[in-house]
Short mmCIF file of C-alpha atoms in Angstrom, two decimals:
data_model
loop_
_atom_site.label_atom_id
_atom_site.label_comp_id
_atom_site.label_asym_id
_atom_site.label_seq_id
_atom_site.Cartn_x
_atom_site.Cartn_y
_atom_site.Cartn_z
CA UNK A 1 110.91 55.31 78.28
CA UNK A 2 107.99 57.62 77.91
CA UNK A 3 106.13 58.65 81.05
CA UNK A 4 102.39 58.09 81.55
CA UNK A 5 100.65 61.35 81.14
CA UNK A 6 98.96 62.88 84.23
CA UNK A 7 95.51 64.60 84.25
CA UNK A 8 95.80 68.31 85.21
CA UNK A 9 94.06 67.77 88.49
CA UNK A 10 96.54 65.05 89.60
CA UNK A 11 93.90 62.29 89.78
CA UNK A 12 94.78 58.93 88.20
CA UNK A 13 92.28 56.55 86.89
CA UNK A 14 92.55 52.88 88.16
CA UNK A 15 93.66 51.75 84.72
CA UNK A 16 96.36 54.35 84.45
CA UNK A 17 97.57 53.63 88.02
CA UNK A 18 97.74 49.88 87.20
CA UNK A 19 99.67 50.77 83.99
CA UNK A 20 102.05 52.92 86.02
CA UNK A 21 102.63 50.02 88.46
CA UNK A 22 103.51 47.74 85.57
CA UNK A 23 105.81 50.36 84.22
CA UNK A 24 107.56 50.68 87.52
CA UNK A 25 108.05 46.84 87.79
CA UNK A 26 109.27 46.65 84.22
CA UNK A 27 111.79 49.34 84.91
CA UNK A 28 112.98 47.69 88.11
CA UNK A 29 113.51 44.39 86.15
CA UNK A 30 115.43 46.22 83.40
CA UNK A 31 117.49 48.02 85.98
CA UNK A 32 118.46 44.77 87.64
CA UNK A 33 119.32 43.10 84.34
CA UNK A 34 121.39 46.08 83.27
CA UNK A 35 123.26 46.22 86.63
CA UNK A 36 124.20 42.60 86.30
CA UNK A 37 125.46 43.21 82.79
CA UNK A 38 127.58 46.11 84.07
CA UNK A 39 128.94 44.22 87.03
CA UNK A 40 127.25 46.59 89.53
CA UNK A 41 128.01 46.46 93.19
CA UNK A 42 125.66 45.86 96.23
CA UNK A 43 122.82 48.44 96.34
CA UNK A 44 122.06 50.21 93.08
CA UNK A 45 119.63 53.11 93.01
CA UNK A 46 118.23 54.44 89.83
CA UNK A 47 116.75 57.92 89.79
CA UNK A 48 114.31 59.07 87.25
CA UNK A 49 110.95 60.77 87.15
CA UNK A 50 107.64 59.19 86.07
CA UNK A 51 104.50 61.24 85.32
CA UNK A 52 102.74 58.77 87.60
CA UNK A 53 104.15 56.43 90.18
CA UNK A 54 101.93 54.48 92.49
CA UNK A 55 99.01 56.79 91.52
CA UNK A 56 100.75 59.93 92.76
CA UNK A 57 101.66 62.79 90.45
CA UNK A 58 105.37 63.49 90.09
CA UNK A 59 106.69 60.80 92.38
CA UNK A 60 110.25 59.72 91.78
CA UNK A 61 111.01 55.97 91.83
CA UNK A 62 114.03 55.01 93.92
CA UNK A 63 115.25 51.39 93.31
CA UNK A 64 117.40 49.73 95.84
CA UNK A 65 118.51 46.14 95.46
CA UNK A 66 121.46 43.85 96.13
CA UNK A 67 123.46 42.15 93.42
CA UNK A 68 125.81 39.48 94.42
CA UNK A 69 129.31 39.80 92.93
CA UNK A 70 132.81 38.70 93.82
CA UNK A 71 134.10 42.22 94.90
CA UNK A 72 133.43 41.81 98.63
CA UNK A 73 131.48 45.09 98.21
CA UNK A 74 128.30 43.74 99.83
CA UNK A 75 129.06 40.78 101.93
CA UNK A 76 132.01 40.80 104.35
CA UNK A 77 132.49 37.08 103.59
CA UNK A 78 131.51 37.09 99.89
CA UNK A 79 128.50 34.92 100.60
CA UNK A 80 125.39 37.13 100.07
CA UNK A 81 122.52 34.62 100.24
CA UNK A 82 119.91 36.63 98.35
CA UNK A 83 121.14 38.31 95.14
CA UNK A 84 118.97 40.11 92.64
CA UNK A 85 116.21 41.29 94.98
CA UNK A 86 114.96 44.90 94.85
CA UNK A 87 112.68 47.42 96.52
CA UNK A 88 110.99 50.37 94.88
CA UNK A 89 110.24 53.64 96.83
CA UNK A 90 108.20 56.42 95.26
CA UNK A 91 110.12 59.45 96.48
CA UNK A 92 108.68 62.88 96.38
CA UNK A 93 111.82 64.51 95.39
CA UNK A 94 115.54 64.71 96.02
CA UNK A 95 116.23 67.34 98.75
CA UNK A 96 119.94 67.13 99.06
CA UNK A 97 122.95 65.46 97.44
CA UNK A 98 126.60 65.65 98.37
CA UNK A 99 129.62 63.74 97.26
CA UNK A 100 132.18 63.74 100.16
CA UNK A 101 135.65 62.33 100.07
CA UNK A 102 134.27 59.12 101.52
CA UNK A 103 130.72 58.56 100.27
CA UNK A 104 127.72 59.75 98.25
CA UNK A 105 124.95 61.25 100.49
CA UNK A 106 121.40 61.78 99.31
CA UNK A 107 118.28 62.91 101.20
CA UNK A 108 114.90 62.18 99.72
CA UNK A 109 111.39 63.21 100.78
CA UNK A 110 108.75 60.50 100.99
CA UNK A 111 105.06 61.11 101.72
CA UNK A 112 104.84 58.11 104.16
CA UNK A 113 108.39 57.70 105.49
CA UNK A 114 109.33 61.33 105.76
CA UNK A 115 112.97 62.24 105.08
CA UNK A 116 115.08 59.35 103.87
CA UNK A 117 118.87 59.30 104.07
CA UNK A 118 120.76 57.29 101.34
CA UNK A 119 124.49 56.59 101.59
CA UNK A 120 126.27 55.11 98.53
CA UNK A 121 122.85 54.07 97.09
CA UNK A 122 121.89 52.28 100.25
CA UNK A 123 118.96 53.44 102.34
CA UNK A 124 120.22 54.11 105.85
CA UNK A 125 117.41 55.78 107.89
CA UNK A 126 113.92 57.19 107.45
CA UNK A 127 112.21 59.50 109.87
CA UNK A 128 109.47 56.97 110.36
CA UNK A 129 111.37 53.88 111.52
CA UNK A 130 114.88 54.98 112.44
CA UNK A 131 113.98 54.33 116.08
CA UNK A 132 113.60 50.53 115.50
CA UNK A 133 117.24 50.20 114.68
CA UNK A 134 118.65 52.81 116.97
CA UNK A 135 116.68 51.91 120.14
CA UNK A 136 117.64 48.23 119.92
CA UNK A 137 121.32 49.11 119.40
CA UNK A 138 121.45 51.50 122.40
CA UNK A 139 118.74 50.43 124.97
CA UNK A 140 119.47 46.74 124.91
CA UNK A 141 123.04 47.04 126.21
CA UNK A 142 122.16 49.93 128.51
CA UNK A 143 119.38 47.92 130.21
CA UNK A 144 121.95 45.68 131.80
CA UNK A 145 124.16 48.56 133.08
CA UNK A 146 121.92 51.09 134.92
CA UNK A 147 125.02 52.75 136.38
CA UNK A 148 127.05 52.94 133.12
CA UNK A 149 129.12 56.04 132.92
CA UNK A 150 130.72 56.21 129.53
CA UNK A 151 129.65 55.09 126.08
CA UNK A 152 131.32 55.09 122.61
CA UNK A 153 129.84 54.93 119.20
CA UNK A 154 132.05 54.08 116.09
CA UNK A 155 130.19 55.20 113.01
CA UNK A 156 126.62 56.32 113.43
CA UNK A 157 127.22 59.85 112.18
CA UNK A 158 123.43 60.31 111.83
CA UNK A 159 123.29 60.56 115.70
CA UNK A 160 120.55 58.05 116.21
CA UNK A 161 122.35 55.60 118.49
CA UNK A 162 124.09 58.46 120.30
CA UNK A 163 120.79 60.11 120.95
CA UNK A 164 119.23 56.98 122.46
CA UNK A 165 122.29 56.35 124.69
CA UNK A 166 122.10 59.92 125.98
CA UNK A 167 118.50 59.25 127.06
CA UNK A 168 120.08 57.48 129.99
CA UNK A 169 120.86 60.12 132.58
CA UNK A 170 123.44 57.93 134.25
CA UNK A 171 125.89 58.51 131.44
CA UNK A 172 128.36 61.28 132.06
CA UNK A 173 129.96 61.13 128.60
CA UNK A 174 129.21 59.65 125.16
CA UNK A 175 131.69 59.88 122.27
CA UNK A 176 131.06 59.37 118.62
CA UNK A 177 133.71 58.71 116.01
CA UNK A 178 132.77 58.80 112.33
CA UNK A 179 135.05 59.33 109.38
CA UNK A 180 132.49 61.63 107.68
CA UNK A 181 130.99 63.22 110.82
CA UNK A 182 131.01 66.77 109.57
CA UNK A 183 129.05 66.01 106.43
CA UNK A 184 126.59 63.87 108.26
CA UNK A 185 126.06 66.30 111.03
CA UNK A 186 125.24 68.94 108.47
CA UNK A 187 122.60 66.68 106.93
CA UNK A 188 121.03 65.82 110.29
CA UNK A 189 120.87 69.47 111.35
CA UNK A 190 118.75 70.38 108.29
CA UNK A 191 116.75 67.24 107.48
CA UNK A 192 116.63 65.13 110.75
CA UNK A 193 116.49 67.85 113.42
CA UNK A 194 115.04 65.30 115.94
CA UNK A 195 118.42 63.55 115.89
CA UNK A 196 120.43 66.80 116.26
CA UNK A 197 119.70 66.79 120.03
CA UNK A 198 122.54 64.14 120.26
CA UNK A 199 125.14 66.47 118.95
CA UNK A 200 123.83 69.33 121.13
CA UNK A 201 123.97 67.35 124.38
CA UNK A 202 126.83 68.75 126.63
CA UNK A 203 127.76 65.21 127.52
CA UNK A 204 128.46 64.34 123.86
CA UNK A 205 131.79 64.67 121.99
CA UNK A 206 132.00 63.93 118.28
CA UNK A 207 135.15 63.27 116.30
CA UNK A 208 135.68 63.26 112.53
CA UNK A 209 138.23 60.42 112.19
CA UNK A 210 138.70 56.91 110.98
CA UNK A 211 137.49 54.60 113.75
CA UNK A 212 140.42 52.24 113.58
CA UNK A 213 143.02 55.08 113.78
CA UNK A 214 141.11 56.86 116.48
CA UNK A 215 141.10 53.63 118.64
CA UNK A 216 144.89 53.36 118.20
CA UNK A 217 145.36 56.89 119.37
CA UNK A 218 143.10 56.32 122.31
CA UNK A 219 144.99 53.27 123.36
CA UNK A 220 148.27 55.16 123.41
CA UNK A 221 147.18 56.54 126.75
CA UNK A 222 146.94 53.67 129.33
CA UNK A 223 144.51 55.72 131.31
CA UNK A 224 141.98 55.01 128.56
CA UNK A 225 142.14 51.24 128.93
CA UNK A 226 138.90 49.80 130.23
CA UNK A 227 137.19 53.26 129.97
CA UNK A 228 133.89 52.50 128.27
CA UNK A 229 130.89 50.58 129.66
CA UNK A 230 129.01 50.43 126.30
CA UNK A 231 130.47 50.45 122.76
CA UNK A 232 128.39 50.36 119.64
CA UNK A 233 129.66 49.80 116.22
CA UNK A 234 127.18 51.47 113.77
CA UNK A 235 128.94 51.37 110.43
CA UNK A 236 128.25 50.85 106.77
CA UNK A 237 129.52 47.56 105.29
CA UNK A 238 131.52 48.97 102.61
CA UNK A 239 134.06 51.53 101.42
CA UNK A 240 135.83 53.45 104.20
CA UNK A 241 134.42 51.21 106.90
CA UNK A 242 136.30 48.03 105.84
CA UNK A 243 139.02 48.66 108.51
CA UNK A 244 136.42 48.07 111.22
CA UNK A 245 135.74 44.51 110.35
CA UNK A 246 138.97 42.88 111.24
CA UNK A 247 139.86 40.79 114.26
CA UNK A 248 142.68 43.16 115.01
CA UNK A 249 140.31 46.01 115.32
CA UNK A 250 137.98 44.18 117.60
CA UNK A 251 140.78 43.10 119.91
CA UNK A 252 142.10 46.71 120.11
CA UNK A 253 138.63 48.15 120.70
CA UNK A 254 138.07 45.54 123.49
CA UNK A 255 141.01 47.02 125.38
CA UNK A 256 139.04 50.23 125.71
CA UNK A 257 136.17 48.38 127.35
CA UNK A 258 135.53 47.91 131.11
CA UNK A 259 135.42 44.32 132.43
CA UNK A 260 131.66 44.53 133.00
CA UNK A 261 130.68 46.01 129.58
CA UNK A 262 128.80 45.29 126.38
CA UNK A 263 129.90 45.66 122.76
CA UNK A 264 127.02 45.77 120.07
CA UNK A 265 127.90 45.47 116.34
CA UNK A 266 125.47 45.93 113.55
CA UNK A 267 125.70 43.06 111.03
CA UNK A 268 123.19 42.23 108.24
CA UNK A 269 119.83 40.75 107.43
CA UNK A 270 119.77 37.24 109.04
CA UNK A 271 117.04 36.25 106.59
CA UNK A 272 118.83 37.33 103.42
CA UNK A 273 122.48 37.24 104.41
CA UNK A 274 122.73 34.57 107.03
CA UNK A 275 126.19 33.51 106.05
CA UNK A 276 127.54 36.97 106.89
CA UNK A 277 125.77 36.91 110.27
CA UNK A 278 127.22 33.47 110.94
CA UNK A 279 130.70 34.50 109.85
CA UNK A 280 130.77 37.65 112.01
CA UNK A 281 129.39 35.63 114.93
CA UNK A 282 132.24 33.18 114.62
CA UNK A 283 134.80 36.05 114.36
CA UNK A 284 133.57 37.79 117.50
CA UNK A 285 133.21 34.52 119.43
CA UNK A 286 136.96 34.26 119.38
CA UNK A 287 137.15 37.52 121.30
CA UNK A 288 134.16 37.62 123.71
CA UNK A 289 132.80 34.98 126.03
CA UNK A 290 129.10 35.66 125.25
CA UNK A 291 128.16 36.41 121.62
CA UNK A 292 124.51 36.42 120.65
CA UNK A 293 122.52 37.49 117.72
CA UNK A 294 119.68 39.96 118.40
CA UNK A 295 117.42 41.22 115.69
CA UNK A 296 114.92 43.98 114.91
CA UNK A 297 111.98 44.56 112.66
CA UNK A 298 113.21 47.21 110.16
CA UNK A 299 110.55 47.65 107.48
CA UNK A 300 112.58 49.97 105.16
CA UNK A 301 115.72 47.81 105.16
CA UNK A 302 115.94 45.14 102.47
CA UNK A 303 114.14 42.07 103.83
CA UNK A 304 112.67 44.21 106.75
CA UNK A 305 114.78 42.07 109.07
CA UNK A 306 118.04 43.27 110.59
CA UNK A 307 120.59 41.86 113.18
CA UNK A 308 123.20 42.93 115.63
CA UNK A 309 125.67 40.96 117.68
CA UNK A 310 125.63 41.36 121.43
CA UNK A 311 129.11 40.71 122.84
CA UNK A 312 130.37 40.62 126.44
CA UNK A 313 132.64 38.74 128.78
CA UNK A 314 130.50 39.30 131.83
CA UNK A 315 126.94 39.74 130.73
CA UNK A 316 124.78 37.02 129.30
CA UNK A 317 121.76 38.52 127.55
CA UNK A 318 119.29 36.12 128.99
CA UNK A 319 120.80 34.81 132.27
CA UNK A 320 121.90 38.28 133.53
CA UNK A 321 119.04 39.86 135.39
CA UNK A 322 117.85 43.40 134.42
CA UNK A 323 116.61 46.04 136.90
CA UNK A 324 113.54 47.03 135.04
CA UNK A 325 112.38 49.30 137.84
CA UNK A 326 115.61 51.33 137.36
CA UNK A 327 115.06 51.43 133.66
CA UNK A 328 111.46 52.63 134.08
CA UNK A 329 112.64 55.31 136.52
CA UNK A 330 114.56 56.93 133.74
CA UNK A 331 111.15 57.65 131.96
CA UNK A 332 112.66 57.09 128.49
CA UNK A 333 110.24 57.55 125.60
CA UNK A 334 110.54 54.96 122.89
CA UNK A 335 108.74 54.10 119.70
CA UNK A 336 109.90 50.51 119.39
CA UNK A 337 111.76 49.20 122.41
CA UNK A 338 110.14 47.85 125.63
CA UNK A 339 110.99 45.09 128.04
CA UNK A 340 109.16 42.48 126.07
CA UNK A 341 110.83 43.51 122.79
CA UNK A 342 114.16 43.24 124.68
CA UNK A 343 113.68 39.59 125.34
CA UNK A 344 112.10 38.92 122.02
CA UNK A 345 115.06 40.52 120.14
CA UNK A 346 117.14 37.54 121.21
CA UNK A 347 114.67 34.83 120.26
CA UNK A 348 115.41 33.59 116.75
CA UNK A 349 113.54 31.55 114.14
CA UNK A 350 114.66 27.96 113.78
CA UNK A 351 116.26 28.54 110.35
CA UNK A 352 118.65 31.14 111.92
CA UNK A 353 119.12 29.38 115.21
CA UNK A 354 120.22 26.15 113.58
CA UNK A 355 122.89 27.93 111.66
CA UNK A 356 124.57 29.27 114.90
CA UNK A 357 126.53 27.49 117.50
CA UNK A 358 124.52 29.14 120.25
CA UNK A 359 121.27 31.14 120.45
CA UNK A 360 119.43 32.67 123.37
CA UNK A 361 116.33 30.74 124.65
CA UNK A 362 113.63 31.58 127.12
CA UNK A 363 114.70 28.73 129.30
CA UNK A 364 117.92 30.77 130.02
CA UNK A 365 115.90 33.60 131.69
CA UNK A 366 116.05 33.96 135.40
CA UNK A 367 113.04 32.60 137.26
CA UNK A 368 111.49 36.11 137.45
CA UNK A 369 112.58 38.12 134.45
CA UNK A 370 110.04 40.79 135.17
CA UNK A 371 109.32 41.97 138.66
CA UNK A 372 105.60 42.87 138.27
CA UNK A 373 103.34 42.88 135.33
CA UNK A 374 99.96 44.56 135.11
CA UNK A 375 97.51 43.26 132.56
CA UNK A 376 95.42 45.82 130.80
CA UNK A 377 91.69 45.89 131.08
CA UNK A 378 89.73 44.00 128.44
CA UNK A 379 87.88 45.68 125.68
CA UNK A 380 84.28 46.99 125.82
CA UNK A 381 82.82 43.52 125.11
CA UNK A 382 84.50 42.24 128.27
CA UNK A 383 84.26 45.32 130.35
CA UNK A 384 83.10 43.37 133.35
CA UNK A 385 86.36 41.50 133.57
CA UNK A 386 89.14 43.12 135.58
CA UNK A 387 92.65 41.65 135.60
CA UNK A 388 94.61 42.23 138.68
CA UNK A 389 98.41 42.33 139.09
CA UNK A 390 100.37 39.09 139.03
CA UNK A 391 103.36 39.04 141.27
CA UNK A 392 105.96 36.94 139.55
CA UNK A 393 108.22 36.87 142.69
CA UNK A 394 105.62 34.75 144.48
CA UNK A 395 105.17 31.05 144.04
CA UNK A 396 101.41 31.76 144.47
CA UNK A 397 100.03 33.91 141.70
CA UNK A 398 96.50 35.16 141.83
CA UNK A 399 94.38 36.51 138.97
CA UNK A 400 91.10 38.10 139.94
CA UNK A 401 88.58 37.75 137.12
CA UNK A 402 85.24 39.39 136.55
CA UNK A 403 83.34 36.40 138.02
CA UNK A 404 85.08 36.88 141.33
CA UNK A 405 86.92 33.57 141.08
CA UNK A 406 90.60 33.30 142.23
CA UNK A 407 92.88 31.06 140.22
CA UNK A 408 95.92 30.01 142.11
CA UNK A 409 99.08 28.59 140.64
CA UNK A 410 100.64 26.19 142.99
#
């Protein structure tokens, strides 16, 4: 298809920008129809170069969408709820491409999202919002275990989860096992240097190995049983990762976990693939006493909504109290996670809650989930009002307002 011609100065008229947008949509529809005809799997990305895309000279459209099929390539339970839906990203250019023995890696540049990592035609992380996913996966379990000593990450070769775990100074060791660790580490070092700190931390050890085989080898030494306080499964949902989705693997992995520990597994979009979330929830509920869905806002993932499963025999995500003072004392910098987001990550919309046998609720929280909260001062229009601290440990809470009146809660 012919590209719209760009003016020499790179400016695009409104009419030409609109035409370029129509062209991009038309190509997306054509790509989706073609992929269905070809029996395409899961996420399909089509590279090409338009003269204009979104009003920007030389931008490269990147199409990502899911196509339901019967190959079990996308959904672990062959029940993808939202087939034939696509996103279009106007990439600056392709910075890096590598076919490894296990997967196809690409790194793109995007004017808004920064560097973008794509694995097997599925967008994995962007510089802009990788913290949303990684902070939830790491900080949520760590918040319950201020004295955790050892952590394990299966998958996650980009280092994002590992980096956030290592923000907790109480950890003495954190291990990462990824079947393609060497290739991903090389990509991270060049294109995501902010994540490379995970690999450079002296407490970190990284292994290039199949996660299932590595767990078996680890279990061969009885001294490793009950070793880890936090375990995070951060894997892709296809290809070489399939061995990580079996009940046998989960049972073996659990033997490496301490009695008072947490296992977090990434799942899928609860909005667009609820059947898979429900299926994995049922699978893990046979292994752990407490299994709850937690979710995050992930703008660059298909649907913008992603979920994890929080699993533990000893820790209930709502009823178990958290020492927020201990967490704050670590002085961890975050872009997404905070104590309010922590609680909110377990509160689900009704359509998702109704599909699950159990879901966290605010009523399950301890009487005083937060020790002390300080309300910020109001804006300029209400500068006269000053809000004092509410002590939620007390049965008598006092709010001092600008008019000098005390409001007491009996």
